[in-house]
XYZ file of N, CA and C in Angstrom:
207
model
N 0.542 -1.234 0.205
C 0.181 -0.307 -0.161
C 1.147 1.299 0.037
N 0.941 2.089 -1.012
C 1.675 3.390 -1.418
C 0.602 4.238 -1.176
N 0.902 5.220 -0.666
C 0.122 7.145 -0.737
C -1.687 6.723 -0.732
N -1.978 5.257 0.612
C -3.139 5.613 0.746
C -3.950 4.666 -0.216
N -3.857 3.760 -1.079
C -3.633 3.211 -2.427
C -3.732 1.542 -2.334
N -4.753 1.310 -2.019
C -4.933 -0.571 -2.303
C -5.486 -1.012 -3.026
N -4.896 -1.708 -4.032
C -5.005 -1.958 -4.933
C -6.048 -3.256 -5.295
N -6.052 -4.233 -4.135
C -7.164 -5.218 -3.812
C -8.431 -5.186 -3.273
N -8.342 -3.796 -3.217
C -9.516 -4.286 -2.205
C -10.681 -4.753 -2.159
N -10.909 -5.269 -3.366
C -11.946 -6.597 -3.135
C -13.638 -5.610 -3.052
N -14.575 -6.465 -3.410
C -15.996 -5.816 -3.211
C -16.970 -6.330 -2.623
N -18.307 -6.183 -2.326
C -18.824 -5.927 -1.697
C -20.443 -7.208 -2.063
N -20.765 -8.363 -1.513
C -22.591 -8.779 -1.411
C -22.716 -8.299 -1.295
N -23.701 -7.618 -2.135
C -25.158 -7.032 -2.330
C -25.852 -7.027 -1.485
N -26.397 -8.813 -0.836
C -27.489 -9.192 -0.650
C -26.874 -9.304 0.670
N -25.848 -9.566 1.409
C -25.946 -9.148 2.451
C -24.182 -8.052 2.915
N -23.763 -7.187 2.425
C -23.246 -5.990 2.544
C -21.717 -6.649 3.217
N -21.633 -7.497 3.246
C -20.117 -7.305 3.306
C -19.103 -7.844 2.343
N -18.010 -7.859 2.932
C -16.490 -7.388 1.805
C -16.296 -8.809 1.677
N -15.331 -8.954 0.325
C -15.055 -10.284 -0.173
C -13.807 -10.020 -0.839
N -13.404 -11.259 -1.252
C -11.918 -10.929 -2.391
C -11.043 -10.023 -2.248
N -10.856 -9.413 -0.663
C -10.344 -8.606 -0.011
C -8.786 -8.989 -0.134
N -7.548 -8.292 -0.759
C -6.244 -9.120 -0.967
C -5.667 -9.549 -1.948
N -7.039 -9.961 -2.722
C -6.525 -10.619 -3.897
C -6.927 -9.993 -5.118
N -7.937 -9.358 -4.669
C -9.042 -8.904 -6.516
C -9.573 -7.578 -5.503
N -9.676 -6.521 -6.888
C -9.374 -5.319 -6.764
C -10.350 -4.737 -8.088
N -11.351 -4.366 -7.663
C -12.956 -3.406 -8.494
C -12.714 -1.933 -8.587
N -12.222 -1.521 -9.866
C -12.663 0.488 -9.351
C -13.576 0.883 -10.741
N -14.635 1.416 -10.360
C -15.561 1.827 -11.483
C -14.702 2.810 -12.423
N -15.466 3.081 -13.303
C -14.743 3.076 -14.722
C -16.064 5.069 -14.747
N -15.613 5.814 -15.600
C -15.961 7.130 -15.667
C -17.950 6.689 -16.655
N -17.309 5.434 -17.508
C -19.242 4.949 -17.824
C -19.918 4.125 -16.882
N -21.170 4.797 -17.399
C -22.173 4.155 -17.197
C -23.153 3.484 -17.759
N -23.881 2.091 -17.371
C -24.486 1.253 -18.249
C -26.039 2.212 -18.756
N -26.422 2.466 -17.432
C -27.937 2.567 -16.244
C -27.554 3.183 -15.603
N -28.362 3.511 -15.005
C -28.970 4.117 -13.346
C -28.214 2.835 -12.565
N -28.255 2.031 -12.917
C -27.831 0.787 -11.527
C -26.619 -0.481 -11.742
N -26.767 0.125 -12.834
C -25.606 -0.789 -13.530
C -23.973 0.217 -14.754
N -22.843 -0.253 -13.882
C -21.777 -0.057 -14.370
C -20.363 -0.336 -14.856
N -19.772 0.589 -15.539
C -18.544 -0.525 -15.860
C -17.214 -0.499 -15.095
N -16.364 -1.192 -14.779
C -15.348 -1.021 -14.287
C -14.137 -1.947 -14.753
N -13.065 -1.493 -14.000
C -11.478 -1.759 -13.867
C -11.148 -3.016 -13.058
N -10.760 -3.869 -13.751
C -10.550 -5.567 -12.559
C -8.777 -5.741 -12.341
N -8.895 -5.697 -11.207
C -6.429 -5.658 -10.809
C -6.446 -7.438 -9.872
N -5.657 -8.261 -10.181
C -5.169 -8.853 -9.423
C -4.363 -9.042 -9.486
N -3.261 -10.376 -9.332
C -1.871 -10.426 -9.286
C -1.085 -10.711 -10.961
N -2.531 -11.528 -11.499
C -1.850 -11.852 -12.844
C -2.574 -10.846 -14.284
N -3.155 -9.758 -13.738
C -4.221 -9.074 -14.966
C -4.869 -8.138 -14.224
N -4.596 -6.986 -15.212
C -5.571 -5.724 -14.889
C -6.316 -5.721 -16.784
N -8.063 -5.466 -16.074
C -8.935 -5.589 -17.366
C -10.035 -4.778 -17.143
N -10.038 -3.743 -18.109
C -11.715 -3.542 -18.062
C -12.465 -4.396 -18.541
N -13.722 -4.438 -17.842
C -14.699 -5.524 -18.000
C -16.331 -4.527 -18.905
N -16.174 -5.812 -19.960
C -16.610 -5.531 -20.787
C -18.433 -5.860 -20.318
N -18.811 -7.065 -19.380
C -19.918 -6.847 -18.640
C -20.261 -5.867 -18.153
N -21.274 -4.896 -17.820
C -21.249 -4.100 -16.464
C -21.854 -4.740 -15.249
N -21.298 -4.023 -13.979
C -21.644 -4.551 -12.733
C -22.955 -4.040 -12.544
N -23.574 -4.793 -11.582
C -24.595 -3.944 -10.331
C -23.709 -3.233 -9.602
N -24.509 -1.977 -9.661
C -23.733 -0.593 -8.653
C -23.676 -0.716 -6.896
N -24.442 -1.586 -6.689
C -24.372 -2.203 -5.099
C -23.605 -3.156 -4.859
N -22.504 -3.643 -5.954
C -21.451 -4.140 -5.213
C -20.145 -3.927 -5.164
N -20.823 -2.047 -4.505
C -19.470 -1.711 -3.819
C -18.137 -1.556 -4.171
N -18.103 -1.685 -5.313
C -16.835 -1.214 -6.071
C -15.832 -0.258 -5.396
N -14.209 0.108 -5.159
C -13.563 1.240 -5.264
C -13.825 2.772 -5.946
N -13.563 3.703 -5.655
C -13.680 4.478 -6.540
C -11.847 5.377 -6.104
N -11.440 5.598 -7.409
C -9.816 6.296 -6.886
C -9.993 7.554 -7.930
N -9.552 8.299 -7.163
C -9.635 9.614 -7.076
C -8.751 10.423 -7.818
N -8.606 10.149 -9.276
C -7.036 11.122 -10.022
C -7.556 12.547 -10.617
N -6.623 12.802 -9.924
C -6.029 14.855 -9.781
C -5.757 14.623 -11.336
N -6.289 16.339 -11.961
C -6.335 16.346 -13.756
C -4.801 16.986 -13.862
């Protein structure tokens, strides 16, 4: 963890509200939204960094990474 950025922050189980995959996977919202309830994300793990082509439900609680201009 450097400068307060934790790249594998996991995500949330929408039904019960607990987090999982912490320390092994990271999900970060992109600026692109599919609808009011769906959005696209960037996925990170120890082997790959990729954008997802299938939208995630916004209730999964992916992280937000603020990047200054």
